[in-house]
Amino acid sequence: MAESAGLENHRIKSFKNKGRDVETMRRHRNEVTIELRKNKRDEHLLKKRNVPQEESLEDSDVDGDFKSQNVTLEAILQNATSDNPTTQLSAVQAARKLLSSDRNPPIDDLIKSGILPILVKCLEADDNPSLQFEAAWALTNIASGTSAQTQAVVQSNAVPLFLRLLQSVHQNVCEQAVWALGNIIGDGPQCRDYVISLGVVKPLLSFINPSIPITFLRNVTWVIVNLCRNKDPPPPMETVQEILPALCVLIYHTDINILVDTVWALSYLTDGGNEQIQMVIDSGVVPYLVPLLSHQEVKVQTAALRAVGNIVTGTDEQTQVVLNCDVLSHFQNLLSHPKEKINKEAVWFLSNITAGNQQQVQAVIDAGLIPMIIHQLAKGDFGTQKEAAWAISNLTISGRKDQVSQVEYLVQQNVIQPFCNLLAVKDSQVVQVVLDGLKNILIMAGEEASTIAEIIEECGGLEKIEALQQHENEEIYKLAFEIIDQYFSADDIDEDQSLIPEATQGGTYNFEPSSNIQTKEFNF
Amino acid sequence: MFVSDLRKEFYDVIVTQRVLLLVSPDVDALCACKILQALFQCDHVQYTLIPVSGWQELESIFLEHQEQFRYFVLINCGANIDLLETLQPPEETVFFICDTHRPIDVVNVYNDTQIKLLIKQDDDLEIPAYDDIFRDDEDEDEDDDSGNESEGSEPSGKRRRFDEGAVERRIERRRQRREWEARRREILFDYEQYEYHGTSSAMMMFELAWIMSKDSNDMLWWAILGLTDQWVQDRVTQMKYVTDVGTLQRHVSRHNHRNEDEENSLSIDCMRIAFEYDVRLSLYQHWSLYESICNSCYTSSSLKLWSVQGQKKLQEFLADMGLPLKQVKQKFNSMDISLKENLREMIEESANKFGMKDIRVQTFSVQFGFKNKFLASDIVFAVIALLENAERDENGTDNFIKALDSLSRSNLDKLHHGLELSKMLLRAIQQTVASCICTNLILSQGPFLYCYLMEGTPDVKMFSKPVSLSLLCKYLLKSFVSSTKNKRCKLLPLILAAPLDVEKGTVIMVGIPPEVEGSDKKNFFGRAFEKAAESTSSRTLHNQFDMSIVNLKTEDRSKFLDALISLLS
């Protein structure tokens, strides 16, 4: 039993790693969004391009009240080191104001002016909490900029002082220190682990108590999100263990911002490999996480869907934990959600269930989700169609005999036509997934293969598969060839043999020039 | 941006370059093209000329040639849409646009480097101020971000803390931005609502030649034809026409004063242009007077020639002039010299009695050598007929080249061929008008009149071409207005549809403004067609440079019209 489970695991692993691993998929998802944004931006640029700019310039620098104050950096710098507490405070405050007005804060100018050590020094002024607060605010905003700007704050040795301020009796100072640390932790894994190594976690979590003001708690939750974020490398195991109980508490919170951040934190933790997934499962949070899939706020749904979606990229057992929470009952709604992004993630989730064991596949069928997946396959936007192709293909792939009826069911639901339609897309990964799926369906159909072949031919699939024999991608070429060879050319095997290109040593194929010409000169 | 110095900013720039000339198939554009070609010939400018019949063609031709050319000159196309958006040209591409279509797209107006408009700024342009329609889009990004957040994007890694004032200012700025955007929409709506035409492109090109002291009598004649085309097609107001005639008249006297008093001023190769007060009778010098009266829009609609009564009136009119029928019906050239002497005055006098008070018109004539004399409008009709010749199934390029050739005085045979074709066109128009009115094909749809030419109507193929269809539409409306007793209907615009391609099941549709005294000739159908197509998702194609002409699927016609009715009611 244990052995067979191990085998099963191995199968899933090898198969989820074989180009089907979720990380690559999600990475691609991100690329797509970035690409879209870029296009949008380019469009913008194009429109604006060469249109006279003078007017707009004048418009952009009017902002903020610093102009009216007419303060110069030199004056600020000079006064910020003044012995007169009032002068010093108002100088630091002026710097803070420069940084907290809404547009184009002069962060680099301030860093260049050498103000950082002065501000950091101010953090030590325990007898002047107002000064500490203003300085912490200014540093927070400097650290909110680019990575180089954040690094400048870290390099000026501010982190230990901020950690010290977490003990301050003045709540506004504490809160500002939390915020500043959040920005530093948010810069990336190195900064994150540096701040963790200096001991941020315990004092941070100690703020979570019933008496803390809601705005403060929001900031604390956000910093926790940053602690969980980034996976190269992931946060230290001990830190995750420390944080999880806090997340289990925060997930009950009624404040939407806190709830959303909490769920995102969980989604980051579940994105860090099976061990971290196991830690999240062991924390007992899953039964509370799953119902959020039907939360009234789209923000919460999105984050929850990402988190549970990450969990089911794990082992069958880990997947089963989620399924045991009746997760599939939420998917009727998610698949018909008006937001395409949610449809896409929902199908992505299901594609990982259909990659599971037979019972898990059956659960998807029993929940009545197959027709909806096929609907997305046919009508969804391209990203969703792609996920649906994976979902279908995964279902066919294990090739176990007892899955035959499941594949039959798939065919009954008219999957073939929309599935074949995707053979015409440019994305070669999708084409390969579909070909894989078609081939498996044909294999599993056994005696009925000719019926399936007929359906494929009737819906125009054959034509597309034939065309794919010219595809530049070798895998695709091979698959297309195999399918044609085995299922569509039974009568004239002899003739076909002559058309098979010879494989040369490098695994590439040589085409007889004459066989190419044949297709080209067809039109007279 | 507008080019203020045609020579420095346009001609001097391209004179040393290879240029691609893209010309719309209309008479004004052809004339502008002739002038430019003549200048190019003087200066040995290398150019390629390609006719473009619509937006699709413009796009494909640009794609094909964008790598070989840096400078593109567009004549009577391109001004009224965002060219950069449509063509996505490389950064170094420059478009010089000489186009009468209005309103000019605002991006074309304000783009500094790639779009150069060869358009008179003193035309009544009413372009919105830059600040009212363009704005730094930094805020937009902010809005985008917040928009994403509500949809559920991941929490941000870093956050800046704003002071209270900043938050308030941001809210205030967003509010202002929304207001600004609402105002922008309003301004652009007002600006883009009506389609109309500005100064003739041929006149603009003539001005260029004149500035460079390279203008000739030929060029002047082409400029006159460009303006006359606008008049024939009813594209400009009476006021604008008269003003521009005045401008050209000065050039005419400058170029044609020599030998004025001498008896033998004519020679075999001379070209004389003269300003004329002539009558609104199309082609009469190349036809018979009778045919001309019957097939000219002005006389035919005023006398209501489609009715028995109208025919009777025509006889009375001829009798009043004292012209024998036999003389009137034979070729004008062969008419008694004595009758011809005071013909114009006689026509005018009788026309006045028959309610045709506006029969006199300011125009120009040209005389080549001893024999050939033409009125500007005659040539315009001839060139239109050549451009839209549907006789044989030739492609547009052949027609375009023949039409272009007919404008050279060395190709009088082509011109004469065009004159014959134009007579056929005018007859076809007249017969179609008569049958539409006699069979009550013009229906009032509430906010506009509507007429559909059924497949199988005689000559219907001729009217699948935009200019012929527009001419028919104009004549039809004039005639309808003079025939109907319904006062409300007299004030309505007209939409005319004709089959475009029977196999593909498409129709071509044109809309024209109401026929009222002192009309500003502004046409709202372009936008209305767009909106109606959008709201009914009708399968339409706005391919013509004139937005008030649209192609659509025959079966979508009724829902499209329903949408138009509710839109304009």
PDB file of C-alpha atoms in Angstrom, chain A residues 37 40-41 44 46-52 55 60 63-64 96 99-105 133 137 141 143-147 150 176 179 183 186-187 222 225-226 229 261 264 268 299 302 306 339 341, chain B residues 82 84-85 88-91 107 110-114 130-131 134-142 144-145 148-167 169-170 173:
ATOM      1  CA  ARG A  37       0.309  46.132 -19.585  1.00  0.00           C
ATOM      2  CA  LYS A  40      -1.272  49.264 -23.137  1.00  0.00           C
ATOM      3  CA  ARG A  41       1.536  51.538 -22.198  1.00  0.00           C
ATOM      4  CA  HIS A  44      -0.363  55.308 -24.813  1.00  0.00           C
ATOM      5  CA  LEU A  46       2.191  56.125 -29.416  1.00  0.00           C
ATOM      6  CA  LYS A  47      -0.760  58.364 -28.970  1.00  0.00           C
ATOM      7  CA  LYS A  48       1.221  60.871 -27.046  1.00  0.00           C
ATOM      8  CA  ARG A  49       4.314  60.570 -29.094  1.00  0.00           C
ATOM      9  CA  ASN A  50       5.478  63.813 -30.591  1.00  0.00           C
ATOM     10  CA  VAL A  51       2.596  65.746 -29.230  1.00  0.00           C
ATOM     11  CA  PRO A  52       3.984  68.955 -27.755  1.00  0.00           C
ATOM     12  CA  GLU A  55       2.014  72.377 -21.311  1.00  0.00           C
ATOM     13  CA  SER A  60       3.169  68.201 -13.174  1.00  0.00           C
ATOM     14  CA  ASP A  63       2.099  69.815  -6.653  1.00  0.00           C
ATOM     15  CA  GLY A  64       2.514  69.666  -2.959  1.00  0.00           C
ATOM     16  CA  ARG A  96       8.994  64.408   5.584  1.00  0.00           C
ATOM     17  CA  LEU A  99       8.466  63.034   0.739  1.00  0.00           C
ATOM     18  CA  SER A 100       4.812  62.626   1.488  1.00  0.00           C
ATOM     19  CA  SER A 101       3.241  64.981  -0.971  1.00  0.00           C
ATOM     20  CA  ASP A 102       1.621  63.072  -3.751  1.00  0.00           C
ATOM     21  CA  ARG A 103       3.797  63.241  -6.821  1.00  0.00           C
ATOM     22  CA  ASN A 104       7.450  62.898  -7.710  1.00  0.00           C
ATOM     23  CA  PRO A 105       8.983  62.932  -4.225  1.00  0.00           C
ATOM     24  CA  PHE A 133       7.941  59.798  14.333  1.00  0.00           C
ATOM     25  CA  TRP A 137       7.985  58.612   8.331  1.00  0.00           C
ATOM     26  CA  ASN A 141       8.967  57.027   2.243  1.00  0.00           C
ATOM     27  CA  ALA A 143      12.473  53.147   1.544  1.00  0.00           C
ATOM     28  CA  SER A 144       9.252  53.030  -0.499  1.00  0.00           C
ATOM     29  CA  GLY A 145      11.139  53.897  -3.657  1.00  0.00           C
ATOM     30  CA  THR A 146      13.386  51.853  -5.888  1.00  0.00           C
ATOM     31  CA  SER A 147      15.497  49.003  -4.632  1.00  0.00           C
ATOM     32  CA  THR A 150      15.617  51.097  -0.039  1.00  0.00           C
ATOM     33  CA  GLN A 176       5.656  54.083  11.682  1.00  0.00           C
ATOM     34  CA  TRP A 179       5.636  50.535   8.165  1.00  0.00           C
ATOM     35  CA  ASN A 183       9.053  48.569   2.996  1.00  0.00           C
ATOM     36  CA  GLY A 186       9.269  44.140   0.778  1.00  0.00           C
ATOM     37  CA  ASP A 187      12.434  44.909  -1.171  1.00  0.00           C
ATOM     38  CA  TRP A 222       0.793  43.849   5.374  1.00  0.00           C
ATOM     39  CA  VAL A 225       2.498  39.452   3.761  1.00  0.00           C
ATOM     40  CA  ASN A 226       5.929  40.786   2.882  1.00  0.00           C
ATOM     41  CA  ARG A 229       6.525  36.832  -0.070  1.00  0.00           C
ATOM     42  CA  ASP A 261      -3.712  40.417   3.014  1.00  0.00           C
ATOM     43  CA  TRP A 264      -2.426  36.568   0.058  1.00  0.00           C
ATOM     44  CA  TYR A 268       2.648  33.048  -0.964  1.00  0.00           C
ATOM     45  CA  LYS A 299     -10.571  40.538  -3.868  1.00  0.00           C
ATOM     46  CA  THR A 302      -9.096  35.959  -6.030  1.00  0.00           C
ATOM     47  CA  ARG A 306      -4.731  31.445  -5.681  1.00  0.00           C
ATOM     48  CA  LYS A 339     -14.376  38.173 -14.203  1.00  0.00           C
ATOM     49  CA  LYS A 341      -9.329  36.258 -14.471  1.00  0.00           C
TER      50      LYS A 341
ATOM     51  CA  ASP B  82      -5.806  59.333 -36.244  1.00  0.00           C
ATOM     52  CA  LEU B  84      -0.555  57.230 -36.327  1.00  0.00           C
ATOM     53  CA  GLU B  85      -2.986  54.988 -34.522  1.00  0.00           C
ATOM     54  CA  GLN B  88       1.392  52.470 -36.714  1.00  0.00           C
ATOM     55  CA  PRO B  89       4.187  54.003 -38.772  1.00  0.00           C
ATOM     56  CA  PRO B  90       7.882  53.854 -37.881  1.00  0.00           C
ATOM     57  CA  GLU B  91       9.160  56.875 -35.942  1.00  0.00           C
ATOM     58  CA  VAL B 107      -3.948  63.975 -32.875  1.00  0.00           C
ATOM     59  CA  TYR B 110      -1.167  68.353 -32.436  1.00  0.00           C
ATOM     60  CA  ASN B 111       1.445  65.875 -33.550  1.00  0.00           C
ATOM     61  CA  ASP B 112       4.648  67.826 -34.160  1.00  0.00           C
ATOM     62  CA  THR B 113       6.955  65.565 -36.059  1.00  0.00           C
ATOM     63  CA  GLN B 114       5.162  62.988 -38.127  1.00  0.00           C
ATOM     64  CA  TYR B 130      -4.611  71.378 -26.624  1.00  0.00           C
ATOM     65  CA  ASP B 131      -5.154  71.487 -22.884  1.00  0.00           C
ATOM     66  CA  PHE B 134      -4.542  66.198 -23.962  1.00  0.00           C
ATOM     67  CA  ARG B 135      -3.132  65.783 -20.536  1.00  0.00           C
ATOM     68  CA  ASP B 136      -0.209  64.288 -18.776  1.00  0.00           C
ATOM     69  CA  ASP B 137      -1.307  60.761 -17.998  1.00  0.00           C
ATOM     70  CA  GLU B 138       0.522  60.240 -14.716  1.00  0.00           C
ATOM     71  CA  ASP B 139      -2.781  60.285 -12.930  1.00  0.00           C
ATOM     72  CA  GLU B 140      -4.195  57.739 -15.227  1.00  0.00           C
ATOM     73  CA  ASP B 141      -1.633  55.235 -14.032  1.00  0.00           C
ATOM     74  CA  GLU B 142      -2.673  55.872 -10.484  1.00  0.00           C
ATOM     75  CA  ASP B 144      -5.229  52.121 -13.235  1.00  0.00           C
ATOM     76  CA  ASP B 145      -3.493  50.804 -10.172  1.00  0.00           C
ATOM     77  CA  ASN B 148      -6.544  46.724 -10.484  1.00  0.00           C
ATOM     78  CA  GLU B 149      -6.555  46.548  -6.738  1.00  0.00           C
ATOM     79  CA  SER B 150     -10.297  46.345  -6.591  1.00  0.00           C
ATOM     80  CA  GLU B 151     -10.160  43.450  -8.991  1.00  0.00           C
ATOM     81  CA  GLY B 152      -7.832  41.594  -6.691  1.00  0.00           C
ATOM     82  CA  SER B 153      -4.224  42.110  -7.652  1.00  0.00           C
ATOM     83  CA  GLU B 154      -1.513  41.161  -5.226  1.00  0.00           C
ATOM     84  CA  PRO B 155      -0.694  43.534  -2.386  1.00  0.00           C
ATOM     85  CA  SER B 156       2.105  45.964  -3.178  1.00  0.00           C
ATOM     86  CA  GLY B 157       5.546  45.286  -1.790  1.00  0.00           C
ATOM     87  CA  LYS B 158       6.246  48.856  -0.772  1.00  0.00           C
ATOM     88  CA  ARG B 159       3.965  51.665   0.275  1.00  0.00           C
ATOM     89  CA  ARG B 160       4.539  55.341   0.680  1.00  0.00           C
ATOM     90  CA  ARG B 161       2.780  57.186   3.447  1.00  0.00           C
ATOM     91  CA  PHE B 162       1.072  60.290   2.177  1.00  0.00           C
ATOM     92  CA  ASP B 163       0.154  63.219   4.347  1.00  0.00           C
ATOM     93  CA  GLU B 164      -3.500  63.994   4.759  1.00  0.00           C
ATOM     94  CA  GLY B 165      -3.277  66.944   2.440  1.00  0.00           C
ATOM     95  CA  ALA B 166      -1.865  64.777  -0.293  1.00  0.00           C
ATOM     96  CA  VAL B 167      -4.639  62.254   0.014  1.00  0.00           C
ATOM     97  CA  ARG B 169      -5.416  66.569  -3.126  1.00  0.00           C
ATOM     98  CA  ARG B 170      -5.356  63.256  -4.857  1.00  0.00           C
ATOM     99  CA  ARG B 173      -7.409  65.759  -8.591  1.00  0.00           C
TER     100      ARG B 173
END
